[in-house]
Amino acid sequence: MISINIYRYNPEKDQFPYMQTYKFEQPKRDIMVLELLNQLKEKDPTISYRRSCREGVCGSDGMNINGKNGLACITPLSSVH
Amino acid sequence: MSTLNSSNIKTLEFDVLVIGGGGSGMRTSLELAKSGLKTAVVSKVFPTRSHTVSAQGGITCAIASADPQDDWRWHMYDTVKGSDYIGDQDAIEYMCSEGPKAVFELEHMGLPFSRTENGRIYQRPFGGQSKDFGKGGQASRTCAAADRTGHALLHTLYQNNVKEGSNFLNEWFAVDLVLNKLKEVTGVVAFSIESGEVAYLKAQATVLATGGAGRIYSSTTNALINTGDGLGMALRAGIPAQDMEMWQFHPTGIYGAGSLVTEGCRGEGGYLINKDGERFMERYAPNAKDLAGRDVVARSMVLEILEGRGCGENKDHVFLKLDHLGADVLNAKLPGICELSKTFAAVDPVYEPIPVVPTCHYMMGGTPTNIHGQAFKISSSNNDYIPGLFSVGEAACVSVHGANRLGGNSLLDLVVFGRAAGLHINEALKSGGGVADADKDDIDGALHSLNKLNESTSGYEVSSVKRELQEVMQNYFGVFRRGDYMEKGVSALADIREKIDNLHLQDKSAAFNTNRVEAIELQNLFEVAEATAISSLQRTESRGAHAREDYPDRDDENWLCHSLYDPTSKSLGKRKVNFEPKQVDAFPPKIRTY
C-alpha cells in the first residue's frame, strides 16, 4: 500500500484547507498521477480536480506534486514515489 | 439544496449563446462578436482546454501552396469519395470552395503555420487526397503548424475572441435546452462549476458547439471531456440525430493509452508493419497504401491482427515505423509525436516503431443541419428547422463527412461552418428573426433532471455505470459489426437506461462538484450511445466506417441516404443525401477503392 496526501477544501464546510490521506494499492504497472487520481475519485467522488486531454497538451491538470509543479497526466507515479 | 425552479434561479440574457469553446464554437462567437451581437461562449473547461487543442496533423484546404495547380474541386471529389457518397454535395462544395478564405483569415489572425522555404504555408500529404479527381496521384493539401495545428488554431481563435469582446462563461456547464410552447429553443439552464450557481441563460439563438462523444467507447483518442453534451441535450429534447452509426476509428491510437498519433506521420513517409515487418497496406490498398481512407486502413489493421500477424506478446496491435525518416525530420515536423510516444509508449520513434491500434476518434453523425448551422427537426419533408437552434463542428452533421471523414477536414469544417453560422445568425437577428419567451414551466421542465440528481439519496454509482456503458459500446459496436452482436448490445443498453435514470449523486456540495458534472456527462453519453446502437443495427449494409460482417456490401438501392434517428420513438428514418452542388456537376456514386 502507498499513501497519498491530497489537499482538500470545501468552502461550505471547511474553515481551512487540509491534507487528507488515502491508501492505495501499489499498481502493477506504472501509471500516471492523473490515473491514480481518477481511481481514487471512483472511491471518493468528492475529490475534485481539473482534467481534459489526458495527454499533456491542454494544461488542465497542472498541479503541485511533491513540491514540484507539473501535469498529472504525464507525470509517472514512479517518478514521484 | 432546495428544489430549483424558474423563480429561484437568475436569468442571464444574451443575443446568442454558443455552447462549447472549441474551434467551431469560438469561430462562431468570433463572427458574432465582430458583428456587435452580445455573445456568450459557455464552456465547461477554460476554452483553450477544449479538445480542438489536441488536433495534430492539420487543416486540409486547396490553398495551392504545395501545388500551384491545386483545385478545390479535387478536394471536393476526395471528400465525396471519402464520405462513401453520403456526404451532402452542396455542403462539401461550400466547405471546399470557401475553405481558402477561412484558412487565410486564420493566417491573418496570427495562426503560426509552418512555412515552406519561400515563406508560404506548409502543406503535407494526408490520407484520401488526390490530384485531378483521383487520376493525378497523391496530393499535399493539409496545412500544418508542425504537429500542433489544433493547439495553434484554438489559441489564435481565443485571442481574437478576447480582442473582439466575446463574453466567456468559463467553467459553466449547460444542463438542458429550454424550449417554449412553440418548440423554439430559447436558451439553456446551466450552472457555474466553480460556485454551483444555477442560471437560465436566455438567447435569441443557441448554438451547440459541444464536439464529439468518443467517450462512449472505452478506447478512444478523445479527451475526457468529449461526452456529447450538446447532442445529449438535443436528444433529450426530442431533436433528431443523423448518421449516428458512423464512428471513425483512427488507425493510429497509441496501444494501451489511446492517445492519437497523427496521420501526418504516414503523410511524411511513415508506414504500418505487421509482426513480420511487412508493409501490409500494400496488399489492401495498392495505390494509396498507408494513405488510403481511415476506415480502410483501420479495417486492414484489424484483419492483420485477427489473422495472427499482430505484434507484441498478445499479437493485438501493429507498428508504425518512422525511424527511416531520420531524427531531423521527426524533430522538425513531428515533435509532439516524439514526445507522446516517449511518454505513453516508452518508445522513441527515432529508433523504434510505435505500437498502434485502431481507436475511436470521430463522430461523423450529429444534429442534422444545413450549411448555415440551422438544426433540422423531424417533419414530413425532413427539411424544416427548429427556430433558435443551431449546431456546428463535430456536434453537427452538415453533412460534409458522410460515412467517413478525411484527415484534416475536421479543422476545416470547424472554421468554415463556424463562420457560416455566425454570418447567418447575425443577418437573421438583425432582420428581426428571433424566438418568443419561454414560460416558467418551460424553464422548470429543463431543470427536472438536475433536480432529480440533486435530490437522489440512493441509486447507481456514476463511475461503474460509465464503465459498463463503455464496455458495451466497445464490444458490440466497434470496427466490425454483426447483427446478432448488436442486438445483444441494444438490449444491454436498455438495461443500462434504468441505471441512467436512477444515478446516485454522492457529492451534493456546490463548489467545484465534478461528481455532478460527471453524472450529467454520463447521461449525455448514454443518449449518444443509444442513438449509435439503434442506428448501427438498422443500417443493413456496409458503408464507410460502418462495416457489417452480415451485410458486407454497400447497398446504394436502399441506403444511399442519411439515417435519421428519432429519440422520441427510438426509431430510424431516412433523409435524402444532397446531390445538387451549385458550381460543379454532382459526383455520382462509384465503387470506392484506394
PDB file of N, CA, C and O in Angstrom, chain A residues 10-12 32 34 38 41-43 45-60 73-74, chain B residues 49 53-54 151 171 215 220-225 259 340 343-344 463 467 506-507 509-512 514-515 518:
ATOM      1  N   ASN A  10     -13.516  22.298   1.071  1.00  0.00           N
ATOM      2  CA  ASN A  10     -14.893  22.545   0.671  1.00  0.00           C
ATOM      3  C   ASN A  10     -15.339  23.823   1.363  1.00  0.00           C
ATOM      4  O   ASN A  10     -15.575  23.824   2.565  1.00  0.00           O
ATOM      5  N   PRO A  11     -15.434  24.931   0.635  1.00  0.00           N
ATOM      6  CA  PRO A  11     -15.711  26.225   1.260  1.00  0.00           C
ATOM      7  C   PRO A  11     -17.019  26.252   2.047  1.00  0.00           C
ATOM      8  O   PRO A  11     -17.193  27.104   2.924  1.00  0.00           O
ATOM      9  N   GLU A  12     -17.951  25.329   1.750  1.00  0.00           N
ATOM     10  CA  GLU A  12     -19.208  25.317   2.511  1.00  0.00           C
ATOM     11  C   GLU A  12     -19.026  24.762   3.921  1.00  0.00           C
ATOM     12  O   GLU A  12     -19.789  25.078   4.821  1.00  0.00           O
ATOM     13  N   MET A  32       0.145   7.030 -14.567  1.00  0.00           N
ATOM     14  CA  MET A  32       0.329   8.473 -14.401  1.00  0.00           C
ATOM     15  C   MET A  32      -0.420   8.934 -13.144  1.00  0.00           C
ATOM     16  O   MET A  32      -1.398   8.316 -12.726  1.00  0.00           O
ATOM     17  N   LEU A  34      -2.454  11.299 -12.891  1.00  0.00           N
ATOM     18  CA  LEU A  34      -3.872  11.546 -13.196  1.00  0.00           C
ATOM     19  C   LEU A  34      -4.692  10.266 -13.068  1.00  0.00           C
ATOM     20  O   LEU A  34      -5.800  10.287 -12.524  1.00  0.00           O
ATOM     21  N   ASN A  38      -7.924   9.551 -10.816  1.00  0.00           N
ATOM     22  CA  ASN A  38      -9.192   9.042 -11.350  1.00  0.00           C
ATOM     23  C   ASN A  38      -9.664   7.828 -10.554  1.00  0.00           C
ATOM     24  O   ASN A  38     -10.853   7.685 -10.258  1.00  0.00           O
ATOM     25  N   LYS A  41     -10.877   8.900  -7.181  1.00  0.00           N
ATOM     26  CA  LYS A  41     -12.180   9.578  -7.282  1.00  0.00           C
ATOM     27  C   LYS A  41     -13.321   8.581  -7.408  1.00  0.00           C
ATOM     28  O   LYS A  41     -14.437   8.852  -6.969  1.00  0.00           O
ATOM     29  N   GLU A  42     -13.045   7.410  -8.005  1.00  0.00           N
ATOM     30  CA  GLU A  42     -14.099   6.385  -8.072  1.00  0.00           C
ATOM     31  C   GLU A  42     -14.493   5.939  -6.666  1.00  0.00           C
ATOM     32  O   GLU A  42     -15.649   5.609  -6.411  1.00  0.00           O
ATOM     33  N   LYS A  43     -13.518   5.936  -5.756  1.00  0.00           N
ATOM     34  CA  LYS A  43     -13.833   5.525  -4.379  1.00  0.00           C
ATOM     35  C   LYS A  43     -14.397   6.682  -3.574  1.00  0.00           C
ATOM     36  O   LYS A  43     -15.275   6.508  -2.732  1.00  0.00           O
ATOM     37  N   PRO A  45     -15.977  10.177  -4.546  1.00  0.00           N
ATOM     38  CA  PRO A  45     -16.368  11.094  -5.629  1.00  0.00           C
ATOM     39  C   PRO A  45     -16.263  12.568  -5.244  1.00  0.00           C
ATOM     40  O   PRO A  45     -16.445  13.426  -6.114  1.00  0.00           O
ATOM     41  N   THR A  46     -15.985  12.875  -3.970  1.00  0.00           N
ATOM     42  CA  THR A  46     -15.900  14.296  -3.607  1.00  0.00           C
ATOM     43  C   THR A  46     -14.544  14.910  -3.965  1.00  0.00           C
ATOM     44  O   THR A  46     -14.375  16.120  -3.878  1.00  0.00           O
ATOM     45  N   ILE A  47     -13.576  14.074  -4.342  1.00  0.00           N
ATOM     46  CA  ILE A  47     -12.282  14.623  -4.773  1.00  0.00           C
ATOM     47  C   ILE A  47     -12.500  15.375  -6.090  1.00  0.00           C
ATOM     48  O   ILE A  47     -13.174  14.875  -6.988  1.00  0.00           O
ATOM     49  N   SER A  48     -11.943  16.594  -6.172  1.00  0.00           N
ATOM     50  CA  SER A  48     -12.141  17.382  -7.397  1.00  0.00           C
ATOM     51  C   SER A  48     -10.829  17.912  -7.935  1.00  0.00           C
ATOM     52  O   SER A  48      -9.973  18.351  -7.175  1.00  0.00           O
ATOM     53  N   TYR A  49     -10.704  17.863  -9.238  1.00  0.00           N
ATOM     54  CA  TYR A  49      -9.522  18.413  -9.915  1.00  0.00           C
ATOM     55  C   TYR A  49      -9.918  18.616 -11.368  1.00  0.00           C
ATOM     56  O   TYR A  49     -10.871  18.023 -11.857  1.00  0.00           O
ATOM     57  N   ARG A  50      -9.155  19.473 -12.044  1.00  0.00           N
ATOM     58  CA  ARG A  50      -9.435  19.699 -13.463  1.00  0.00           C
ATOM     59  C   ARG A  50      -8.655  18.685 -14.296  1.00  0.00           C
ATOM     60  O   ARG A  50      -7.528  18.338 -13.965  1.00  0.00           O
ATOM     61  N   ARG A  51      -9.235  18.251 -15.386  1.00  0.00           N
ATOM     62  CA  ARG A  51      -8.520  17.409 -16.349  1.00  0.00           C
ATOM     63  C   ARG A  51      -9.292  17.456 -17.650  1.00  0.00           C
ATOM     64  O   ARG A  51     -10.505  17.629 -17.645  1.00  0.00           O
ATOM     65  N   SER A  52      -8.570  17.336 -18.781  1.00  0.00           N
ATOM     66  CA  SER A  52      -9.280  17.298 -20.058  1.00  0.00           C
ATOM     67  C   SER A  52      -8.597  16.335 -21.019  1.00  0.00           C
ATOM     68  O   SER A  52      -8.995  15.185 -21.138  1.00  0.00           O
ATOM     69  N   CYS A  53      -7.509  16.756 -21.683  1.00  0.00           N
ATOM     70  CA  CYS A  53      -6.984  15.959 -22.799  1.00  0.00           C
ATOM     71  C   CYS A  53      -6.306  14.668 -22.342  1.00  0.00           C
ATOM     72  O   CYS A  53      -6.144  13.752 -23.099  1.00  0.00           O
ATOM     73  N   ARG A  54      -5.845  14.612 -21.132  1.00  0.00           N
ATOM     74  CA  ARG A  54      -5.115  13.496 -20.524  1.00  0.00           C
ATOM     75  C   ARG A  54      -3.870  13.051 -21.327  1.00  0.00           C
ATOM     76  O   ARG A  54      -3.439  11.927 -21.248  1.00  0.00           O
ATOM     77  N   GLU A  55      -3.306  13.990 -22.122  1.00  0.00           N
ATOM     78  CA  GLU A  55      -2.100  13.620 -22.868  1.00  0.00           C
ATOM     79  C   GLU A  55      -1.057  14.731 -22.892  1.00  0.00           C
ATOM     80  O   GLU A  55      -0.227  14.782 -23.789  1.00  0.00           O
ATOM     81  N   GLY A  56      -1.133  15.633 -21.917  1.00  0.00           N
ATOM     82  CA  GLY A  56      -0.072  16.632 -21.789  1.00  0.00           C
ATOM     83  C   GLY A  56      -0.156  17.794 -22.746  1.00  0.00           C
ATOM     84  O   GLY A  56       0.820  18.501 -22.962  1.00  0.00           O
ATOM     85  N   VAL A  57      -1.339  18.020 -23.348  1.00  0.00           N
ATOM     86  CA  VAL A  57      -1.452  19.078 -24.349  1.00  0.00           C
ATOM     87  C   VAL A  57      -2.234  20.289 -23.839  1.00  0.00           C
ATOM     88  O   VAL A  57      -1.869  21.428 -24.104  1.00  0.00           O
ATOM     89  N   CYS A  58      -3.327  20.055 -23.078  1.00  0.00           N
ATOM     90  CA  CYS A  58      -4.245  21.159 -22.773  1.00  0.00           C
ATOM     91  C   CYS A  58      -3.863  21.965 -21.541  1.00  0.00           C
ATOM     92  O   CYS A  58      -4.182  23.139 -21.440  1.00  0.00           O
ATOM     93  N   GLY A  59      -3.193  21.338 -20.579  1.00  0.00           N
ATOM     94  CA  GLY A  59      -2.740  22.065 -19.388  1.00  0.00           C
ATOM     95  C   GLY A  59      -3.710  22.082 -18.225  1.00  0.00           C
ATOM     96  O   GLY A  59      -3.438  22.708 -17.201  1.00  0.00           O
ATOM     97  N   SER A  60      -4.861  21.382 -18.336  1.00  0.00           N
ATOM     98  CA  SER A  60      -5.868  21.452 -17.267  1.00  0.00           C
ATOM     99  C   SER A  60      -5.367  20.927 -15.927  1.00  0.00           C
ATOM    100  O   SER A  60      -5.679  21.489 -14.880  1.00  0.00           O
ATOM    101  N   CYS A  73      -1.126  14.218 -15.881  1.00  0.00           N
ATOM    102  CA  CYS A  73      -1.329  13.191 -16.902  1.00  0.00           C
ATOM    103  C   CYS A  73      -0.037  12.713 -17.548  1.00  0.00           C
ATOM    104  O   CYS A  73      -0.024  11.687 -18.223  1.00  0.00           O
ATOM    105  N   ILE A  74       1.063  13.467 -17.382  1.00  0.00           N
ATOM    106  CA  ILE A  74       2.335  12.998 -17.954  1.00  0.00           C
ATOM    107  C   ILE A  74       3.402  12.871 -16.868  1.00  0.00           C
ATOM    108  O   ILE A  74       4.592  12.861 -17.158  1.00  0.00           O
TER     109      ILE A  74
ATOM    110  N   ARG B  49      -8.707  24.681 -23.360  1.00  0.00           N
ATOM    111  CA  ARG B  49      -8.544  23.278 -22.957  1.00  0.00           C
ATOM    112  C   ARG B  49      -9.543  22.379 -23.667  1.00  0.00           C
ATOM    113  O   ARG B  49      -9.662  21.196 -23.353  1.00  0.00           O
ATOM    114  N   VAL B  53      -7.660  21.458 -29.098  1.00  0.00           N
ATOM    115  CA  VAL B  53      -6.245  21.650 -28.739  1.00  0.00           C
ATOM    116  C   VAL B  53      -5.405  20.416 -29.070  1.00  0.00           C
ATOM    117  O   VAL B  53      -4.195  20.515 -29.258  1.00  0.00           O
ATOM    118  N   SER B  54      -6.050  19.255 -29.160  1.00  0.00           N
ATOM    119  CA  SER B  54      -5.304  18.024 -29.413  1.00  0.00           C
ATOM    120  C   SER B  54      -5.185  17.685 -30.887  1.00  0.00           C
ATOM    121  O   SER B  54      -4.530  16.707 -31.236  1.00  0.00           O
ATOM    122  N   HIS B 151      -3.781  23.093 -31.600  1.00  0.00           N
ATOM    123  CA  HIS B 151      -3.320  23.923 -30.492  1.00  0.00           C
ATOM    124  C   HIS B 151      -3.153  25.364 -30.969  1.00  0.00           C
ATOM    125  O   HIS B 151      -3.664  26.314 -30.362  1.00  0.00           O
ATOM    126  N   GLU B 171     -16.004  27.547 -17.405  1.00  0.00           N
ATOM    127  CA  GLU B 171     -16.338  26.549 -16.404  1.00  0.00           C
ATOM    128  C   GLU B 171     -17.800  26.688 -15.970  1.00  0.00           C
ATOM    129  O   GLU B 171     -18.133  26.624 -14.804  1.00  0.00           O
ATOM    130  N   ARG B 215     -16.088   9.327 -25.814  1.00  0.00           N
ATOM    131  CA  ARG B 215     -16.040   8.621 -24.522  1.00  0.00           C
ATOM    132  C   ARG B 215     -17.164   7.606 -24.364  1.00  0.00           C
ATOM    133  O   ARG B 215     -17.274   6.989 -23.305  1.00  0.00           O
ATOM    134  N   THR B 220     -10.479   5.350 -26.757  1.00  0.00           N
ATOM    135  CA  THR B 220     -10.716   6.494 -27.647  1.00  0.00           C
ATOM    136  C   THR B 220      -9.542   7.452 -27.600  1.00  0.00           C
ATOM    137  O   THR B 220      -8.835   7.528 -26.593  1.00  0.00           O
ATOM    138  N   THR B 221      -9.348   8.170 -28.711  1.00  0.00           N
ATOM    139  CA  THR B 221      -8.333   9.220 -28.727  1.00  0.00           C
ATOM    140  C   THR B 221      -8.870  10.489 -28.065  1.00  0.00           C
ATOM    141  O   THR B 221      -8.124  11.420 -27.836  1.00  0.00           O
ATOM    142  N   ASN B 222     -10.165  10.513 -27.792  1.00  0.00           N
ATOM    143  CA  ASN B 222     -10.814  11.743 -27.334  1.00  0.00           C
ATOM    144  C   ASN B 222     -10.454  12.111 -25.901  1.00  0.00           C
ATOM    145  O   ASN B 222     -10.207  11.247 -25.057  1.00  0.00           O
ATOM    146  N   ALA B 223     -10.496  13.412 -25.629  1.00  0.00           N
ATOM    147  CA  ALA B 223     -10.286  13.929 -24.277  1.00  0.00           C
ATOM    148  C   ALA B 223     -11.374  13.402 -23.340  1.00  0.00           C
ATOM    149  O   ALA B 223     -12.450  12.988 -23.787  1.00  0.00           O
ATOM    150  N   LEU B 224     -11.103  13.470 -22.046  1.00  0.00           N
ATOM    151  CA  LEU B 224     -12.077  13.018 -21.048  1.00  0.00           C
ATOM    152  C   LEU B 224     -13.362  13.849 -21.093  1.00  0.00           C
ATOM    153  O   LEU B 224     -14.414  13.404 -20.643  1.00  0.00           O
ATOM    154  N   ILE B 225     -13.268  15.057 -21.652  1.00  0.00           N
ATOM    155  CA  ILE B 225     -14.439  15.946 -21.687  1.00  0.00           C
ATOM    156  C   ILE B 225     -15.353  15.683 -22.884  1.00  0.00           C
ATOM    157  O   ILE B 225     -16.405  16.309 -22.983  1.00  0.00           O
ATOM    158  N   SER B 259      -3.897   7.580 -26.939  1.00  0.00           N
ATOM    159  CA  SER B 259      -3.576   8.907 -27.467  1.00  0.00           C
ATOM    160  C   SER B 259      -3.372   8.831 -28.983  1.00  0.00           C
ATOM    161  O   SER B 259      -2.865   7.841 -29.505  1.00  0.00           O
ATOM    162  N   LEU B 340       4.905  12.345 -27.265  1.00  0.00           N
ATOM    163  CA  LEU B 340       3.802  11.468 -26.854  1.00  0.00           C
ATOM    164  C   LEU B 340       4.246  10.003 -26.820  1.00  0.00           C
ATOM    165  O   LEU B 340       3.883   9.262 -25.909  1.00  0.00           O
ATOM    166  N   THR B 343       6.330   9.315 -23.806  1.00  0.00           N
ATOM    167  CA  THR B 343       5.558   9.342 -22.558  1.00  0.00           C
ATOM    168  C   THR B 343       4.607   8.156 -22.442  1.00  0.00           C
ATOM    169  O   THR B 343       4.523   7.531 -21.396  1.00  0.00           O
ATOM    170  N   PHE B 344       3.880   7.859 -23.536  1.00  0.00           N
ATOM    171  CA  PHE B 344       2.798   6.887 -23.400  1.00  0.00           C
ATOM    172  C   PHE B 344       3.108   5.502 -23.968  1.00  0.00           C
ATOM    173  O   PHE B 344       2.340   4.574 -23.764  1.00  0.00           O
ATOM    174  N   SER B 463     -19.393   6.121 -11.781  1.00  0.00           N
ATOM    175  CA  SER B 463     -18.201   5.537 -12.416  1.00  0.00           C
ATOM    176  C   SER B 463     -18.447   4.110 -12.893  1.00  0.00           C
ATOM    177  O   SER B 463     -17.971   3.722 -13.962  1.00  0.00           O
ATOM    178  N   ARG B 467     -18.440   2.777 -16.889  1.00  0.00           N
ATOM    179  CA  ARG B 467     -17.586   1.687 -17.392  1.00  0.00           C
ATOM    180  C   ARG B 467     -18.415   0.645 -18.129  1.00  0.00           C
ATOM    181  O   ARG B 467     -18.045   0.152 -19.197  1.00  0.00           O
ATOM    182  N   GLN B 506     -23.471  11.230  -5.156  1.00  0.00           N
ATOM    183  CA  GLN B 506     -22.992  11.060  -3.781  1.00  0.00           C
ATOM    184  C   GLN B 506     -22.543  12.380  -3.165  1.00  0.00           C
ATOM    185  O   GLN B 506     -22.691  12.605  -1.985  1.00  0.00           O
ATOM    186  N   ASP B 507     -21.951  13.234  -3.987  1.00  0.00           N
ATOM    187  CA  ASP B 507     -21.462  14.530  -3.512  1.00  0.00           C
ATOM    188  C   ASP B 507     -22.521  15.588  -3.821  1.00  0.00           C
ATOM    189  O   ASP B 507     -22.843  15.821  -4.988  1.00  0.00           O
ATOM    190  N   SER B 509     -22.263  18.827  -2.724  1.00  0.00           N
ATOM    191  CA  SER B 509     -21.725  20.159  -2.454  1.00  0.00           C
ATOM    192  C   SER B 509     -21.909  21.076  -3.668  1.00  0.00           C
ATOM    193  O   SER B 509     -22.170  20.623  -4.787  1.00  0.00           O
ATOM    194  N   ALA B 510     -21.741  22.382  -3.439  1.00  0.00           N
ATOM    195  CA  ALA B 510     -21.961  23.359  -4.508  1.00  0.00           C
ATOM    196  C   ALA B 510     -20.683  23.672  -5.276  1.00  0.00           C
ATOM    197  O   ALA B 510     -20.687  23.717  -6.505  1.00  0.00           O
ATOM    198  N   ALA B 511     -19.593  23.882  -4.569  1.00  0.00           N
ATOM    199  CA  ALA B 511     -18.392  24.411  -5.203  1.00  0.00           C
ATOM    200  C   ALA B 511     -17.564  23.326  -5.871  1.00  0.00           C
ATOM    201  O   ALA B 511     -17.190  22.339  -5.253  1.00  0.00           O
ATOM    202  N   PHE B 512     -17.308  23.523  -7.147  1.00  0.00           N
ATOM    203  CA  PHE B 512     -16.470  22.625  -7.949  1.00  0.00           C
ATOM    204  C   PHE B 512     -16.792  21.156  -7.714  1.00  0.00           C
ATOM    205  O   PHE B 512     -15.930  20.341  -7.388  1.00  0.00           O
ATOM    206  N   THR B 514     -17.342  18.026  -9.239  1.00  0.00           N
ATOM    207  CA  THR B 514     -17.178  17.327 -10.518  1.00  0.00           C
ATOM    208  C   THR B 514     -17.929  15.999 -10.545  1.00  0.00           C
ATOM    209  O   THR B 514     -18.092  15.399 -11.606  1.00  0.00           O
ATOM    210  N   ASN B 515     -18.398  15.556  -9.391  1.00  0.00           N
ATOM    211  CA  ASN B 515     -19.267  14.377  -9.355  1.00  0.00           C
ATOM    212  C   ASN B 515     -20.585  14.689 -10.088  1.00  0.00           C
ATOM    213  O   ASN B 515     -21.090  13.884 -10.882  1.00  0.00           O
ATOM    214  N   GLU B 518     -19.873  14.929 -13.859  1.00  0.00           N
ATOM    215  CA  GLU B 518     -19.682  13.612 -14.467  1.00  0.00           C
ATOM    216  C   GLU B 518     -20.984  12.824 -14.571  1.00  0.00           C
ATOM    217  O   GLU B 518     -21.166  12.031 -15.496  1.00  0.00           O
TER     218      GLU B 518
END
